PDB file of C-alpha atoms in Angstrom:
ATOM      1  CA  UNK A   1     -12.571  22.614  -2.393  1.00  0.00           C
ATOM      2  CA  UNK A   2     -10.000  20.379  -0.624  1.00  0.00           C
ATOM      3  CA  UNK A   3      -9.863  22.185   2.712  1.00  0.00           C
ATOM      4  CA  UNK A   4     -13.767  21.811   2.319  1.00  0.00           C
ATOM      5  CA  UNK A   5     -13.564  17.910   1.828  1.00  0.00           C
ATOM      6  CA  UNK A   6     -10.450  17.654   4.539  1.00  0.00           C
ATOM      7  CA  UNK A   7     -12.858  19.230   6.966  1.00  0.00           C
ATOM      8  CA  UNK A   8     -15.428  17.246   6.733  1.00  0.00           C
ATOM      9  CA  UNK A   9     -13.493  14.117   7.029  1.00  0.00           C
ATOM     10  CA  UNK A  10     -12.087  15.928  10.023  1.00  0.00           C
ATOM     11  CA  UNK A  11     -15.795  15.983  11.708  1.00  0.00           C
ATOM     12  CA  UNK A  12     -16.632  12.766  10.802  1.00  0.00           C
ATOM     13  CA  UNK A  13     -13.279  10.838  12.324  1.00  0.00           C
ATOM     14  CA  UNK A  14     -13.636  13.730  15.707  1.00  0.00           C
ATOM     15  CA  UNK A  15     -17.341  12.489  15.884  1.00  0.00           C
ATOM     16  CA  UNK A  16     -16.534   9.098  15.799  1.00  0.00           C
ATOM     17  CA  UNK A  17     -13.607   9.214  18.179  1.00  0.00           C
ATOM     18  CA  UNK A  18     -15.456   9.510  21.281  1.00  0.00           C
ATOM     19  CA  UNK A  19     -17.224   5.904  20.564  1.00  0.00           C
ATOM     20  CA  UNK A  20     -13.506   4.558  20.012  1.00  0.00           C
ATOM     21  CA  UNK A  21     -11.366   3.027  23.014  1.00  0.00           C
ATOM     22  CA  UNK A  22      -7.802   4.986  23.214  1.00  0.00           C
ATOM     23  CA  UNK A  23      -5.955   1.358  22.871  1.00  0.00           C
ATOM     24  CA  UNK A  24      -2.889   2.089  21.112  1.00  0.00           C
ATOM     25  CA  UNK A  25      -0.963  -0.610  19.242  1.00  0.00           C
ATOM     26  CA  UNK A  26       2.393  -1.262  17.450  1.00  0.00           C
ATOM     27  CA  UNK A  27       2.664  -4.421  14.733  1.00  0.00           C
ATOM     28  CA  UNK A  28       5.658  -5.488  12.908  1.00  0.00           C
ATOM     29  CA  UNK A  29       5.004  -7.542  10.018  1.00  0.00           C
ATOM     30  CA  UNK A  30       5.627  -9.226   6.948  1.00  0.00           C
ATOM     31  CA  UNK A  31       4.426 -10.650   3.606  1.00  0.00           C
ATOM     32  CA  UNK A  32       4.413 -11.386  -0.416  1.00  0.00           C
ATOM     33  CA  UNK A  33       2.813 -10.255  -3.506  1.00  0.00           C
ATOM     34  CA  UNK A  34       2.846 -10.300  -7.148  1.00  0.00           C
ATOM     35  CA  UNK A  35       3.883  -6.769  -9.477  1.00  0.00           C
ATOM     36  CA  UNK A  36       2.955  -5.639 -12.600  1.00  0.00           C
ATOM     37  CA  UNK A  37       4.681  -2.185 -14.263  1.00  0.00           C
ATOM     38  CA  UNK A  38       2.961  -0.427 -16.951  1.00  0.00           C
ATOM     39  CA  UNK A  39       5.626   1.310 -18.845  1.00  0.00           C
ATOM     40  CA  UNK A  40       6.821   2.030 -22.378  1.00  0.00           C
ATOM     41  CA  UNK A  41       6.914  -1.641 -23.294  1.00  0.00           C
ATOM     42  CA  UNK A  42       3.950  -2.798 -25.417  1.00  0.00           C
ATOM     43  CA  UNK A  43       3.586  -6.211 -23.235  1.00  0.00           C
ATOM     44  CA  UNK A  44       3.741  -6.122 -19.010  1.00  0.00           C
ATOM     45  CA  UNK A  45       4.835  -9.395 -16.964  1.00  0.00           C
ATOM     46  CA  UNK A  46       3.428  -9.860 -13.572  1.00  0.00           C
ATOM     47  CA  UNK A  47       6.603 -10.510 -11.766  1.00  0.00           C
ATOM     48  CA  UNK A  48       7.164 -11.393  -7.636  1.00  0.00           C
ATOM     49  CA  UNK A  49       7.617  -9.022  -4.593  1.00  0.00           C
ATOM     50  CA  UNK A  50       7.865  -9.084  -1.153  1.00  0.00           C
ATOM     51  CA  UNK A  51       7.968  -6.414   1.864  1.00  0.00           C
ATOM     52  CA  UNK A  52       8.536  -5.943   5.573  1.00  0.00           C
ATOM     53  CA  UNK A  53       6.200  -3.128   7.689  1.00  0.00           C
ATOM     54  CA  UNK A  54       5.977  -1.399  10.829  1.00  0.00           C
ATOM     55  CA  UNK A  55       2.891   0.486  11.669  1.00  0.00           C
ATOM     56  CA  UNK A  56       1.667   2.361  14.670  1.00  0.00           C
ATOM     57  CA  UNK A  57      -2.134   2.524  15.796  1.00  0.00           C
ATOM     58  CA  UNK A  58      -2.793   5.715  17.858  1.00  0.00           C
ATOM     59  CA  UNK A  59      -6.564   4.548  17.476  1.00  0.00           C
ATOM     60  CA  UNK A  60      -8.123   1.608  16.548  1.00  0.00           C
ATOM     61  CA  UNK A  61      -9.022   1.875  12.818  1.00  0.00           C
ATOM     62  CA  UNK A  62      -6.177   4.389  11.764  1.00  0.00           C
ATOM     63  CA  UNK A  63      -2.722   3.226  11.497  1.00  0.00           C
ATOM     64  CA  UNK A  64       0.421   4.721   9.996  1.00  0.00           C
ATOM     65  CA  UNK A  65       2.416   3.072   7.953  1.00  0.00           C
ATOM     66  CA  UNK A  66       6.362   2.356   6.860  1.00  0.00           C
ATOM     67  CA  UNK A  67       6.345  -0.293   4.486  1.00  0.00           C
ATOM     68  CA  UNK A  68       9.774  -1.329   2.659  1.00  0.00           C
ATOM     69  CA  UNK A  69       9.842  -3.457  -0.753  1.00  0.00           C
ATOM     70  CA  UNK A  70      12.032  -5.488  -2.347  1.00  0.00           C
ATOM     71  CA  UNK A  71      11.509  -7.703  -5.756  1.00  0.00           C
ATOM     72  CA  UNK A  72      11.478  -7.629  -9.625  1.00  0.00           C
ATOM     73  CA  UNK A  73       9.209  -5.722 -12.351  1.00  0.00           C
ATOM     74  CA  UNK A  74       9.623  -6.594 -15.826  1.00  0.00           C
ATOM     75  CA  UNK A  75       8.110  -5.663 -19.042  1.00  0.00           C
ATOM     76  CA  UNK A  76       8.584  -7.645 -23.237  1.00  0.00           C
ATOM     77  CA  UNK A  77       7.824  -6.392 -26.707  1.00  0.00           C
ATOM     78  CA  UNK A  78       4.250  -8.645 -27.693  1.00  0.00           C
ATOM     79  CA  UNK A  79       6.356 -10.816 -30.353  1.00  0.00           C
ATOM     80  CA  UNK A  80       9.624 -11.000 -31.999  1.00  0.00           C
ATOM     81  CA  UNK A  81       7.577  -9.370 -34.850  1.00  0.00           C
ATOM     82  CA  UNK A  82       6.990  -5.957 -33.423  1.00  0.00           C
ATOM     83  CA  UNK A  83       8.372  -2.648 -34.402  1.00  0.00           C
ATOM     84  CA  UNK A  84       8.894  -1.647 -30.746  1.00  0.00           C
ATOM     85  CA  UNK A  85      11.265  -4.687 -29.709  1.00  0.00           C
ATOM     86  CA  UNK A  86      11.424  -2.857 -25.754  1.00  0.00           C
ATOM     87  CA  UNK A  87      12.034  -4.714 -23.197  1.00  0.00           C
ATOM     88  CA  UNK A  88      13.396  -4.173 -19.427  1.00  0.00           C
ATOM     89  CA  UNK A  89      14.122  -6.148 -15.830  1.00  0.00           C
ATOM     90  CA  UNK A  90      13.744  -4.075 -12.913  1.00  0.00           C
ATOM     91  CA  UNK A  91      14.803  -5.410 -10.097  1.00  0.00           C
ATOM     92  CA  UNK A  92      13.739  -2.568  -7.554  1.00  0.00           C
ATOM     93  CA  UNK A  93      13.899  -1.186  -3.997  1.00  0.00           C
ATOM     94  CA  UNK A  94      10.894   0.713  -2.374  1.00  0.00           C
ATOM     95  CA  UNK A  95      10.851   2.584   0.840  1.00  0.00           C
ATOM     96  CA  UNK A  96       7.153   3.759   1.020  1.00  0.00           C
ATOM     97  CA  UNK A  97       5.249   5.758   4.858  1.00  0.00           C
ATOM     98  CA  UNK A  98       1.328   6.006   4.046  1.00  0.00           C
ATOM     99  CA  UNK A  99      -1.616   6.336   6.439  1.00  0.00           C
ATOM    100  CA  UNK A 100      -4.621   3.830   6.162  1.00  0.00           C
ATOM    101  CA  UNK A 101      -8.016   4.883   7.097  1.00  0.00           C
ATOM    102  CA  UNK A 102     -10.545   1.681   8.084  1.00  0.00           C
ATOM    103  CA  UNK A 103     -14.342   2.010   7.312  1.00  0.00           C
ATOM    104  CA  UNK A 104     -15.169   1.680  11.119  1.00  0.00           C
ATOM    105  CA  UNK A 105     -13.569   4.773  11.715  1.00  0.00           C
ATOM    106  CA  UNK A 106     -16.347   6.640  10.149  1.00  0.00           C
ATOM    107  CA  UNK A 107     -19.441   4.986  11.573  1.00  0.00           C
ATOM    108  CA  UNK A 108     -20.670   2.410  14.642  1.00  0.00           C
ATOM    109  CA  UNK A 109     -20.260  -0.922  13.327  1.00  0.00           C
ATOM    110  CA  UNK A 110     -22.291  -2.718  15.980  1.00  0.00           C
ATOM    111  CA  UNK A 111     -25.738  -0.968  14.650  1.00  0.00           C
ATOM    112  CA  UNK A 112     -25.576  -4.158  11.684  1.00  0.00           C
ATOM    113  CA  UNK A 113     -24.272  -6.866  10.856  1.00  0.00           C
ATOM    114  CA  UNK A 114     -23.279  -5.368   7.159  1.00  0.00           C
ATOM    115  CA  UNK A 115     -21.632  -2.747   9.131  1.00  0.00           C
ATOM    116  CA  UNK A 116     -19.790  -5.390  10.926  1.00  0.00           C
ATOM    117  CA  UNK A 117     -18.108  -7.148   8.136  1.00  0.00           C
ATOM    118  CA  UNK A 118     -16.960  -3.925   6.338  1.00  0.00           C
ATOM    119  CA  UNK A 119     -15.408  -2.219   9.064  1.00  0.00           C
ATOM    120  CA  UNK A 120     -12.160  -3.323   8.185  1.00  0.00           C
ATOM    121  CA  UNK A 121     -11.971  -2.215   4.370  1.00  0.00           C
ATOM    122  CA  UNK A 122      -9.449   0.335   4.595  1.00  0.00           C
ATOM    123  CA  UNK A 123      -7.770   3.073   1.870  1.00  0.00           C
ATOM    124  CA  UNK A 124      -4.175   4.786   1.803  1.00  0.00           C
ATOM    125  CA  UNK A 125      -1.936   6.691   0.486  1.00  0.00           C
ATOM    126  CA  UNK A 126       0.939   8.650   1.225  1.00  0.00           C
ATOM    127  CA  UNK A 127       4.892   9.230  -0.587  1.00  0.00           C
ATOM    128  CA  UNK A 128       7.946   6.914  -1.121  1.00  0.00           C
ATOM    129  CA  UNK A 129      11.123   6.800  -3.132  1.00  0.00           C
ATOM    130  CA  UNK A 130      11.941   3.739  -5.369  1.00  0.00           C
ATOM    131  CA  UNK A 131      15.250   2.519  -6.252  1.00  0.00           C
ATOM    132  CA  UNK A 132      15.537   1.525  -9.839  1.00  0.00           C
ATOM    133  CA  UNK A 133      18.598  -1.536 -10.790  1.00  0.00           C
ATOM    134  CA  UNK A 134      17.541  -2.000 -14.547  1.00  0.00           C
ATOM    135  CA  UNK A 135      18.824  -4.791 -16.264  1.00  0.00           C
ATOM    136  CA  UNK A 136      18.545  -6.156 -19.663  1.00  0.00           C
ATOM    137  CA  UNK A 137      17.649  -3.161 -21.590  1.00  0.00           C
ATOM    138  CA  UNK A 138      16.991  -3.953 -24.987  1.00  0.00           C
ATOM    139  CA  UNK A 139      18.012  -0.612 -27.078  1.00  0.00           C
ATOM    140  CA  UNK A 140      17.235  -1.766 -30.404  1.00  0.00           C
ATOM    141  CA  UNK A 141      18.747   0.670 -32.498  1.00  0.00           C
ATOM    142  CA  UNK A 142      16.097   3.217 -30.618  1.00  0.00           C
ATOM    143  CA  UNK A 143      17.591   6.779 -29.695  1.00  0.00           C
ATOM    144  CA  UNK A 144      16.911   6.340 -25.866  1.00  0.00           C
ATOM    145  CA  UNK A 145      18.728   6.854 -22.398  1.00  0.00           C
ATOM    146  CA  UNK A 146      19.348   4.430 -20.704  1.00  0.00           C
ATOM    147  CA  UNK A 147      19.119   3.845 -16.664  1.00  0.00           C
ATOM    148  CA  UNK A 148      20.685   1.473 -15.065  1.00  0.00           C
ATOM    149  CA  UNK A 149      20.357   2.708 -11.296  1.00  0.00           C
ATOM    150  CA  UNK A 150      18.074   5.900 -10.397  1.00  0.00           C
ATOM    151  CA  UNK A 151      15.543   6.907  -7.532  1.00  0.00           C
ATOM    152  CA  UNK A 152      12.533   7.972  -8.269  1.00  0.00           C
ATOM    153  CA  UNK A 153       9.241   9.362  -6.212  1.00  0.00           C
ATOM    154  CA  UNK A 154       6.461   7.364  -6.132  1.00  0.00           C
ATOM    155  CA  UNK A 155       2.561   8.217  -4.495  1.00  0.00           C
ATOM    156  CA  UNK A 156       0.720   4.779  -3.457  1.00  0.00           C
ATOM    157  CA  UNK A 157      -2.950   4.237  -3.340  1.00  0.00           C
ATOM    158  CA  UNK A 158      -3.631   1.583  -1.303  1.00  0.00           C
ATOM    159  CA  UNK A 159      -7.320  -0.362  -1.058  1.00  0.00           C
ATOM    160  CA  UNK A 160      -7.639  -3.403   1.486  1.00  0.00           C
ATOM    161  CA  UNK A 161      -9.253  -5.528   4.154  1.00  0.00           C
ATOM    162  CA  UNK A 162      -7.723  -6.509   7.224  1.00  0.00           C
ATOM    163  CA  UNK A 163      -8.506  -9.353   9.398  1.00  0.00           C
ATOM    164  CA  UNK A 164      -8.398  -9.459  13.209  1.00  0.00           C
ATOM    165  CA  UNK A 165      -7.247 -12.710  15.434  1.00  0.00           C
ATOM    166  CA  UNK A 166      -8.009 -11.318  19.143  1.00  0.00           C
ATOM    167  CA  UNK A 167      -5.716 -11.997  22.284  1.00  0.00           C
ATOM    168  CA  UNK A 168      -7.823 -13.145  25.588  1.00  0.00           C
ATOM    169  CA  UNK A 169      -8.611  -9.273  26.440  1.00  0.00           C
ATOM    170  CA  UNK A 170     -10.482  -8.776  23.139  1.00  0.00           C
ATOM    171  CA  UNK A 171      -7.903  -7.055  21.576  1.00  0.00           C
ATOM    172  CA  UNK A 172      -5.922  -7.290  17.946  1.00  0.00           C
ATOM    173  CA  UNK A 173      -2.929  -9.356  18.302  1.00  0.00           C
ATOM    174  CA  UNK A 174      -2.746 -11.012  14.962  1.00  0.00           C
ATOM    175  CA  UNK A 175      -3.713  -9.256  11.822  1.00  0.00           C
ATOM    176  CA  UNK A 176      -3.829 -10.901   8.522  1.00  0.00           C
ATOM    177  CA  UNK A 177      -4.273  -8.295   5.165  1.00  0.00           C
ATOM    178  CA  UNK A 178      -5.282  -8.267   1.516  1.00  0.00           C
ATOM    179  CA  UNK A 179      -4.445  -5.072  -0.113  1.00  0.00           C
ATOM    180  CA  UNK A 180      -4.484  -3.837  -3.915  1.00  0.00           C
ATOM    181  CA  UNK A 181      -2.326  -0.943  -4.611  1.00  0.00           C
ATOM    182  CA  UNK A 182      -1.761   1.814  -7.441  1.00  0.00           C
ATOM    183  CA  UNK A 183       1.796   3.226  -7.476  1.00  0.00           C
ATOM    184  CA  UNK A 184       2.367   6.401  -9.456  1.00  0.00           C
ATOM    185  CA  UNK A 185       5.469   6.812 -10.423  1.00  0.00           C
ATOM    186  CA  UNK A 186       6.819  10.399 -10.453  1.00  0.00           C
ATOM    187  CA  UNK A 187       9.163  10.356 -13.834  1.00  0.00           C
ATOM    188  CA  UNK A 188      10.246   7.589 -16.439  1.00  0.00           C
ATOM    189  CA  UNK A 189      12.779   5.739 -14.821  1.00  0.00           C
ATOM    190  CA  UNK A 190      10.644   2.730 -14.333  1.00  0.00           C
ATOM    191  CA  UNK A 191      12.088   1.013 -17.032  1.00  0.00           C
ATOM    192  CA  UNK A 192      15.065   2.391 -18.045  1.00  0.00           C
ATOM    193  CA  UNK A 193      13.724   4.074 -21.944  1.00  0.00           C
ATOM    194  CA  UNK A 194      13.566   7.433 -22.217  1.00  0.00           C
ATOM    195  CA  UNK A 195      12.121   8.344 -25.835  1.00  0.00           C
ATOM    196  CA  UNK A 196       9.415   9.685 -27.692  1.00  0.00           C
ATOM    197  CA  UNK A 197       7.255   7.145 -27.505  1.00  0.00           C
ATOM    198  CA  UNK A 198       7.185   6.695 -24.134  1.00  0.00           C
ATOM    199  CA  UNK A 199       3.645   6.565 -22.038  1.00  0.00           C
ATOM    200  CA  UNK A 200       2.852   9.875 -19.997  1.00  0.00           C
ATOM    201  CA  UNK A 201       1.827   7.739 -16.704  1.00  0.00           C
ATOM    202  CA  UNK A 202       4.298   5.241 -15.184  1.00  0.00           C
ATOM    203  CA  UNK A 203       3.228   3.094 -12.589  1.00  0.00           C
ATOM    204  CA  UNK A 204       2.997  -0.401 -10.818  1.00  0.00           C
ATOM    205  CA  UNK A 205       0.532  -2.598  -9.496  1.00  0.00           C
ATOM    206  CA  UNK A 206       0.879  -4.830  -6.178  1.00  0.00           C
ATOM    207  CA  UNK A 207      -1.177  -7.470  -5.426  1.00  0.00           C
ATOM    208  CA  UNK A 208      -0.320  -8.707  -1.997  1.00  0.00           C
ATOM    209  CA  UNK A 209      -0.921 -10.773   1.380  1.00  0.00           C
ATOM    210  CA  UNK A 210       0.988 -10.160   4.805  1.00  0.00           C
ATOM    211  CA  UNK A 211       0.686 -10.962   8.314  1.00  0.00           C
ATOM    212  CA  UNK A 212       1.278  -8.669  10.966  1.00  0.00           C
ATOM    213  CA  UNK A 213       2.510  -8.996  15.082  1.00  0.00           C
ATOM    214  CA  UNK A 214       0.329  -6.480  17.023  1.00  0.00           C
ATOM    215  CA  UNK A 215       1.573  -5.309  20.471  1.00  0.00           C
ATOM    216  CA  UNK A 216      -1.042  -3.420  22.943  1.00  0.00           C
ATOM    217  CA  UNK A 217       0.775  -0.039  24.536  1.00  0.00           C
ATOM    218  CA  UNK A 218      -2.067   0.965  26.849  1.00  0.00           C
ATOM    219  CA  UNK A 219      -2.362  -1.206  30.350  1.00  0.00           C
ATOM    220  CA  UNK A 220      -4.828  -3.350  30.001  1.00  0.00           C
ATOM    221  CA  UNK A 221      -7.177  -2.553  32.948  1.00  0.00           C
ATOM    222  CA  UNK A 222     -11.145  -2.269  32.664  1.00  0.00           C
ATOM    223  CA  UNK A 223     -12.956   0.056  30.433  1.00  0.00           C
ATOM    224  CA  UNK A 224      -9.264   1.164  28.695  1.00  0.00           C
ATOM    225  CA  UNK A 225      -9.971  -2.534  26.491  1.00  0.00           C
ATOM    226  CA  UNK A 226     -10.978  -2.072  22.914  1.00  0.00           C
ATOM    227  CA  UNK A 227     -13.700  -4.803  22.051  1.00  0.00           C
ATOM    228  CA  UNK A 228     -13.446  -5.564  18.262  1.00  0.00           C
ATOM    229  CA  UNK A 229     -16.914  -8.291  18.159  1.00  0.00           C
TER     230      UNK A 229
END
């Protein structure tokens, strides 16, 4: 069933391609964002984050991905009066590659206006490893492990829209995003508690907005311009 849906995707972006310009870009870039774990603790604080990315275009619409993170998760018991007193700081290191695939990859975006204004949507995913520093572990009496520093594997989901300032040859130069994304974690090590009442599925939200430095590599001559509008 996968090598079914992975070849039709495969038809749909190899149709498409012929319609798209072979402008290739670079963009270094940079921005902020707001994280929320969802761990063993019985109460989650939405804590700050920032990153730094690099991504390369091969085609307009596509873009790989190295993104790295740096900032705080952190998660409280509800109420001094709770059973489960848990509670954690993470302040964590992420190193995360992921490829993002844009809605105007898949269809011709000049045929309507609604096509117009959701060719930039885009979805993700891909594989990164995230460096746990756990601080302020409160063991309570509970027969745990605990963390302090660990790596872990973690699979991103990303869902976002990008916006496009054009350069005087019509193409991307500055690109401002919005993105959502889901970040399984691949073990417990999120916040530092390893017992038996521990949730099955670790993971973080991250809320954020970036801008990003686009640099053409094709020579801009002709019918070789990509034409966004």
């Amino acid at each position: 069933m996968n090598k079914i849906v992975l070849f039709i995707i495969l038809i749909f972006i190899s149709g498409n391609l012929k319609a798209q310009s072979n402008l290739q870009q670079i963009t270094f870039g940079a921005g902020a964002g707001f994280a929320t774990a969802y761990t063993g603790t019985q109460s989650q604080k939405t804590t700050f984050a920032r990153f730094v990315d690099a991504g390369y275009y091969p085609i307009p619409f596509f873009n790989i991905n190295i993104e790295g993170q740096a900032g705080s998760m952190a998660g409280t018991a509800p109420n001094a009066q709770s059973i489960d007193h848990k509670s954690f700081n993470n302040n964590y290191r992420a190193a995360i590659l992921n490829a993002e695939f844009q809605a105007g990859l898949f269809f011709d975006y000049q045929k309507s206006d609604f096509l117009n204004a959701i060719k930039n949507i885009y979805i993700g995913t891909g594989f990164g490893l995230l460096n746990n520093n756990i601080i302020n572990v409160n063991i309570n009496d509970l027969q745990v492990t605990n963390h302090i520093k660990n790596t872990i594997h973690i699979i991103p989901f990303k869902l976002g829209y990008e916006f496009n300032l054009l350069n005087r040859y019509n193409e991307p130069k500055l690109k401002a995003d919005l993105s959502y994304s889901f970040n399984y974690t691949i073990g417990r090590g999120l916040d530092g508690y390893y017992d038996s009442n521990t949730k099955a599925l670790y993971f973080y939200n991250y809320y954020t907005i970036g801008l990003k430095y686009a640099i053409s590599l094709v020579h801009r001559s002709g019918k070789r311009h990509y034409k966004l509008q």
